[in-house]
PDB file of C-alpha atoms in Angstrom:
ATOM      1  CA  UNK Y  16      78.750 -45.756 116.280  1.00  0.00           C
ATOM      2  CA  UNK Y  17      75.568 -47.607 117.848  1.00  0.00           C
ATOM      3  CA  UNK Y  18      72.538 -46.887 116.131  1.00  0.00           C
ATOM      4  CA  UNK Y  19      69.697 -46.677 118.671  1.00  0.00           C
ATOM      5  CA  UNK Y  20      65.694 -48.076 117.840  1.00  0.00           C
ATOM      6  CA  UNK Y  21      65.272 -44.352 116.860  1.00  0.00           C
ATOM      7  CA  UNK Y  22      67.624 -44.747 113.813  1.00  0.00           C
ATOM      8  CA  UNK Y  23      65.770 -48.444 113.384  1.00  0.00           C
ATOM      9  CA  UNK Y  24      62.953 -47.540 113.140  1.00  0.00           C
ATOM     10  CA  UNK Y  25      63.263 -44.046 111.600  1.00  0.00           C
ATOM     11  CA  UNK Y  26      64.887 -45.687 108.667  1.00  0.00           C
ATOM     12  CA  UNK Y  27      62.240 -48.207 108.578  1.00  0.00           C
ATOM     13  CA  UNK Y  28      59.878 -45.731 108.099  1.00  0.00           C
ATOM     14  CA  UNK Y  29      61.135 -44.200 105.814  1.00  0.00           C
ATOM     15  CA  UNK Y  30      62.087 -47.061 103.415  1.00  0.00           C
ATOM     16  CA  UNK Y  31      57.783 -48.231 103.879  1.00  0.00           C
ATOM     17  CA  UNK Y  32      57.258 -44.113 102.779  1.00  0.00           C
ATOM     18  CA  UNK Y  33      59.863 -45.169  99.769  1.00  0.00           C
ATOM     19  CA  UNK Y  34      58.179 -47.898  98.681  1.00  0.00           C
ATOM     20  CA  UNK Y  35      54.941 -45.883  97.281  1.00  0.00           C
ATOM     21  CA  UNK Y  36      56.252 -42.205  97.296  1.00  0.00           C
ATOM     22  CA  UNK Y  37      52.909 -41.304  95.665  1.00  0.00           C
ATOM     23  CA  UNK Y  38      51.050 -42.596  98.396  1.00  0.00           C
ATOM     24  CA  UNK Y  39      50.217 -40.976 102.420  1.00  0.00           C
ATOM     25  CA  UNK Y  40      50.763 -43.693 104.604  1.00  0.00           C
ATOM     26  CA  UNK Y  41      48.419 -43.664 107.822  1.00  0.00           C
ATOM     27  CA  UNK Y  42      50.337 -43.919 110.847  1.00  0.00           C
ATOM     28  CA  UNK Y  43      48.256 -46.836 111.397  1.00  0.00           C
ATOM     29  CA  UNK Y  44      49.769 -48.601 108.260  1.00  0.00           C
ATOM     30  CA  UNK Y  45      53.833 -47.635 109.202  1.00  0.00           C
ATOM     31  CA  UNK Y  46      53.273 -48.705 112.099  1.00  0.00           C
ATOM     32  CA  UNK Y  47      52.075 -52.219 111.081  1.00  0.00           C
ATOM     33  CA  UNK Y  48      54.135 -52.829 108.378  1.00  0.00           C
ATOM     34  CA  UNK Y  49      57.539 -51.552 110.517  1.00  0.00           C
ATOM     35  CA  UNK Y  50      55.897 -53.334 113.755  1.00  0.00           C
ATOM     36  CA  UNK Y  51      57.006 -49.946 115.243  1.00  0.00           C
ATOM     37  CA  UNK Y  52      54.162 -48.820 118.324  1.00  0.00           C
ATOM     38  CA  UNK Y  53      52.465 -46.071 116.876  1.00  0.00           C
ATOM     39  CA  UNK Y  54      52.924 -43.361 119.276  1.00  0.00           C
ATOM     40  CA  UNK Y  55      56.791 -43.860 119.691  1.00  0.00           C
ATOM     41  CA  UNK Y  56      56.491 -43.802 115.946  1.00  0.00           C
ATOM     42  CA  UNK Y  57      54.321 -40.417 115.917  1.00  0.00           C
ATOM     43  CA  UNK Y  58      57.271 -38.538 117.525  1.00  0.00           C
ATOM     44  CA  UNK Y  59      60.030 -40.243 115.017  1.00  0.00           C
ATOM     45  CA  UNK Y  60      57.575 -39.337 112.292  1.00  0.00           C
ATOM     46  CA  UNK Y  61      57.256 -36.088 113.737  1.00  0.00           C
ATOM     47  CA  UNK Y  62      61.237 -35.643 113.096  1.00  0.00           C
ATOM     48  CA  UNK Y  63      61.413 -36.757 110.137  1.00  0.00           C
ATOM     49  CA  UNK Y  64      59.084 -34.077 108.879  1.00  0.00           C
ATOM     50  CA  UNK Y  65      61.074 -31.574 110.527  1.00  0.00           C
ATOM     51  CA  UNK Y  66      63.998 -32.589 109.204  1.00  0.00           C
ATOM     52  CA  UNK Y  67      62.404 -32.204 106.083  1.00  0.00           C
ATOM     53  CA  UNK Y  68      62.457 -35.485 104.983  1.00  0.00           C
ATOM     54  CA  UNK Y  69      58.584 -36.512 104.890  1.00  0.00           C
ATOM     55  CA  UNK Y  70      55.963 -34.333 104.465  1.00  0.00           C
ATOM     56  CA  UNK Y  71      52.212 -34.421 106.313  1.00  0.00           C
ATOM     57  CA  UNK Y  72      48.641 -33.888 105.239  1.00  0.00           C
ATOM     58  CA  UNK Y  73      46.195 -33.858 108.129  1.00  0.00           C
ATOM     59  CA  UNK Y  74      42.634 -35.394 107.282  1.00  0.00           C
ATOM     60  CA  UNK Y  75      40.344 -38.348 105.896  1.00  0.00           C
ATOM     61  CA  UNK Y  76      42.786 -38.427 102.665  1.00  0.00           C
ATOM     62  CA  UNK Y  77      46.350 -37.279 104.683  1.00  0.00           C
ATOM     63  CA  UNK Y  78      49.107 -39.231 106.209  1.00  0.00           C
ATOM     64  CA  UNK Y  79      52.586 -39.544 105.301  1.00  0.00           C
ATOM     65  CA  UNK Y  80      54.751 -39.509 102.473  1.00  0.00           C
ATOM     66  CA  UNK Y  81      58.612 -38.618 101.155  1.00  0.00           C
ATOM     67  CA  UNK Y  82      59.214 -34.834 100.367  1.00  0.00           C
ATOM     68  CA  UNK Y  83      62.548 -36.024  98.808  1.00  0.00           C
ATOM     69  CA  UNK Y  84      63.140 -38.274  95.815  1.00  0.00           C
ATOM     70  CA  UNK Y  85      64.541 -42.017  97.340  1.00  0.00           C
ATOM     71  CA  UNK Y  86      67.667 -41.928  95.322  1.00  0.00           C
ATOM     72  CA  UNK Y  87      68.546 -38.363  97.377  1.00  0.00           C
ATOM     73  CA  UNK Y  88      68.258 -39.803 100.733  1.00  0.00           C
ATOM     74  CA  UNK Y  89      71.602 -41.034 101.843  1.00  0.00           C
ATOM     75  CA  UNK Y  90      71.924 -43.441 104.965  1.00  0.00           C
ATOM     76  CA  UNK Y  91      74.459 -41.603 106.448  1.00  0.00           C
ATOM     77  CA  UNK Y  92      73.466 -38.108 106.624  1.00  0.00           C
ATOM     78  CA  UNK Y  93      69.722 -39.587 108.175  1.00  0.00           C
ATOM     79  CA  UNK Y  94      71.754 -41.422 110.567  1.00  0.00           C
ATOM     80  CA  UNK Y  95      74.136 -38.681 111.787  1.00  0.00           C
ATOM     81  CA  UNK Y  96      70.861 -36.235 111.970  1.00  0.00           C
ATOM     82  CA  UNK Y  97      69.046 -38.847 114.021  1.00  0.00           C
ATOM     83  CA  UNK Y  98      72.001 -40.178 115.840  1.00  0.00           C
ATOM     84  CA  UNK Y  99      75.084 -37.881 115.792  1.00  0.00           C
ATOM     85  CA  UNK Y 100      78.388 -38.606 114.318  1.00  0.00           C
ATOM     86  CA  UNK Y 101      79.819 -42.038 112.827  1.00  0.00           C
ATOM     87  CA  UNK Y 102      82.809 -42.582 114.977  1.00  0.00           C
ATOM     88  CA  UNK Y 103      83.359 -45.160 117.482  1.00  0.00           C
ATOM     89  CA  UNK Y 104      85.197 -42.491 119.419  1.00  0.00           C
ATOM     90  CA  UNK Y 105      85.498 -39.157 119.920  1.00  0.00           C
ATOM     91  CA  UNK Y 106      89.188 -39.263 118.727  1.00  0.00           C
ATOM     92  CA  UNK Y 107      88.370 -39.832 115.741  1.00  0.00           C
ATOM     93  CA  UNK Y 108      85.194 -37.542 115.100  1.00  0.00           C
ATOM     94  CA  UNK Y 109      85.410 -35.177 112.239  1.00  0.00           C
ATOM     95  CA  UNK Y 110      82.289 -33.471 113.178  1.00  0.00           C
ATOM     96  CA  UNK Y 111      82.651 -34.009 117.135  1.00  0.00           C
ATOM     97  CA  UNK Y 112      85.998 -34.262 118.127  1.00  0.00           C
ATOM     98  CA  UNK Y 113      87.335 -34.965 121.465  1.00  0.00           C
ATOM     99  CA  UNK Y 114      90.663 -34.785 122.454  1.00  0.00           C
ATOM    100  CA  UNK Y 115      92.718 -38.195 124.521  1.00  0.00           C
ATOM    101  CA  UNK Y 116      94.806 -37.604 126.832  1.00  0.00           C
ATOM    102  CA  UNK Y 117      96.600 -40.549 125.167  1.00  0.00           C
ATOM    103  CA  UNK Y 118      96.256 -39.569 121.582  1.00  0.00           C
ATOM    104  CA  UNK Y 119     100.326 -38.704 120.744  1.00  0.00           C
ATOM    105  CA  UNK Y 120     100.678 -42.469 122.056  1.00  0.00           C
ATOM    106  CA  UNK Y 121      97.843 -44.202 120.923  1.00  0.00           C
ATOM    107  CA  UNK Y 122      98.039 -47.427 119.049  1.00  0.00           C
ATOM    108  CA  UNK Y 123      94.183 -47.627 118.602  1.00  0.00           C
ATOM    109  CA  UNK Y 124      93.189 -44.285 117.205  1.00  0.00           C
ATOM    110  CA  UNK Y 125      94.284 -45.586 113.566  1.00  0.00           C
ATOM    111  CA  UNK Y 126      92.362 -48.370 113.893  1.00  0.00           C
ATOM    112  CA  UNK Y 127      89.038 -46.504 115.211  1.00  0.00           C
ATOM    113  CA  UNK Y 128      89.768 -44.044 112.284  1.00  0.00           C
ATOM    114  CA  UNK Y 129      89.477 -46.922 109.170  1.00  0.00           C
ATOM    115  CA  UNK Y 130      86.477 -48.269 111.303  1.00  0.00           C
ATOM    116  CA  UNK Y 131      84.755 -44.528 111.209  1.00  0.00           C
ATOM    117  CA  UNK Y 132      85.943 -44.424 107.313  1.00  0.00           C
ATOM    118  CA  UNK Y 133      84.669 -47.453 106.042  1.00  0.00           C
ATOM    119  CA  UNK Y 134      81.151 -47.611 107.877  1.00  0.00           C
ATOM    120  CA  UNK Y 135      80.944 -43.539 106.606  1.00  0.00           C
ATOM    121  CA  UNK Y 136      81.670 -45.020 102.977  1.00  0.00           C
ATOM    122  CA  UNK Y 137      79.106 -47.910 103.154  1.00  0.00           C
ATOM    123  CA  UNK Y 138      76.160 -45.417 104.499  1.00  0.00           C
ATOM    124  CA  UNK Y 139      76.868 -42.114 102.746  1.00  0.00           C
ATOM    125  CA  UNK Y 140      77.233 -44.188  99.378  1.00  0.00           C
ATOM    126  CA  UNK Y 141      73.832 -46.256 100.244  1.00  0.00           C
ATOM    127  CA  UNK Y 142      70.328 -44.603  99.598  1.00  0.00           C
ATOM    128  CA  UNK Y 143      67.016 -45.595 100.460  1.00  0.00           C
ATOM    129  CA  UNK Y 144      66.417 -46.048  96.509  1.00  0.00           C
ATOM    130  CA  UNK Y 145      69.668 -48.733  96.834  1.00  0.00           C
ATOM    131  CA  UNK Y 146      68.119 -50.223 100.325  1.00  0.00           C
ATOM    132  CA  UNK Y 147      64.797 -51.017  98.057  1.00  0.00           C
ATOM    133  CA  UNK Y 148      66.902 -52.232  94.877  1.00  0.00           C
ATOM    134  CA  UNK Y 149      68.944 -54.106  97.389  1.00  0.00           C
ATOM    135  CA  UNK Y 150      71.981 -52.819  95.623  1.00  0.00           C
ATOM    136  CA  UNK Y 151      74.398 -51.909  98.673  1.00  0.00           C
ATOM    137  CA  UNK Y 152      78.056 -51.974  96.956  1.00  0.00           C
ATOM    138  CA  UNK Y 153      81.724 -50.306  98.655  1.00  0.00           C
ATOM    139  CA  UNK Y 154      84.681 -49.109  96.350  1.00  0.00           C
ATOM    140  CA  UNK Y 155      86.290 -52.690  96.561  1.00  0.00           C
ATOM    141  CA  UNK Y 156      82.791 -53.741  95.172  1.00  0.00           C
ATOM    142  CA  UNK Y 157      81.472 -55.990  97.735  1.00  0.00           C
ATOM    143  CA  UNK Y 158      77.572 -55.667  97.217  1.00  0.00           C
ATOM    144  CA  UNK Y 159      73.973 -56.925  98.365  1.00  0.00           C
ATOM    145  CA  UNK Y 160      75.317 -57.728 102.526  1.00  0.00           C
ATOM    146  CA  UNK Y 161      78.169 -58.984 101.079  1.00  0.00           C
ATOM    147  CA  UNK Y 162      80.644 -56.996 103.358  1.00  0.00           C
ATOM    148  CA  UNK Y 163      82.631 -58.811 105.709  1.00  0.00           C
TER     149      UNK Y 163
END
């Protein structure tokens, strides 16, 4: 998994949206506070909204905001949206699979599998209501960047 300036920033967005989730953020004011260029950051704000994450009010008092509660928005599933699936390779894809033509032999696949696993346990466990608490924790209870 390689998450791409459009995951970056997408996520960065949406944690400044998180932050006040009564207030419409200008794209003016993302944009500062994520140091994101504003029109790249028009079209990730554009698919957030269609994703239905963010919601958007056109006008002198519109802008920006969450249509989800923070504690409901789950790393993961914005990540795979944005980015696709979670494992390093194809081999090990539950959602994209692709087959190896050395898979019955390989000594790797096992290992790319527990890297898949644990990064899909750290980000579907993490919400953007954790990111702002900074309160990121795994099962074996390694928390706040903690994880080695």
């Amino acid at each position: 998994m390689r998450v791409s300036s459009k995951g970056e920033y997408s996520l960065r967005a949406l944690i400044v949206l998180a932050k006040q989730p009564d207030k419409r953020f200008k794209v003016k004011e993302i944009s500062e506070e994520t140091l994101v260029p504003a029109p790249y950051l028009e079209k990730l704000l554009a698919q957030l909204k269609t994703l239905d994450y963010i919601s958007s009010k056109r006008g002198l008092d519109g802008g920006f905001q969450l249509k989800q509660d923070s504690q409901d928005i789950f790393i993961g599933d914005v990540i795979r949206r944005l980015e696709g699936p979670l494992a390093p390779m194809g081999c090990v894809s539950v959602t994209s699979y692709e087959p190896c033509v050395l898979e019955s032999t390989c000594l790797l696949q096992p290992l790319w599998g527990i890297v898949r696993d644990t990064v899909a346990e750290v980000l579907d466990q993490t919400s953007l209501k954790n990111l702002l608490e900074q309160n990121i924790q795994t099962k074996g209870g390694a928390q706040n960047g903690a994880i080695r």
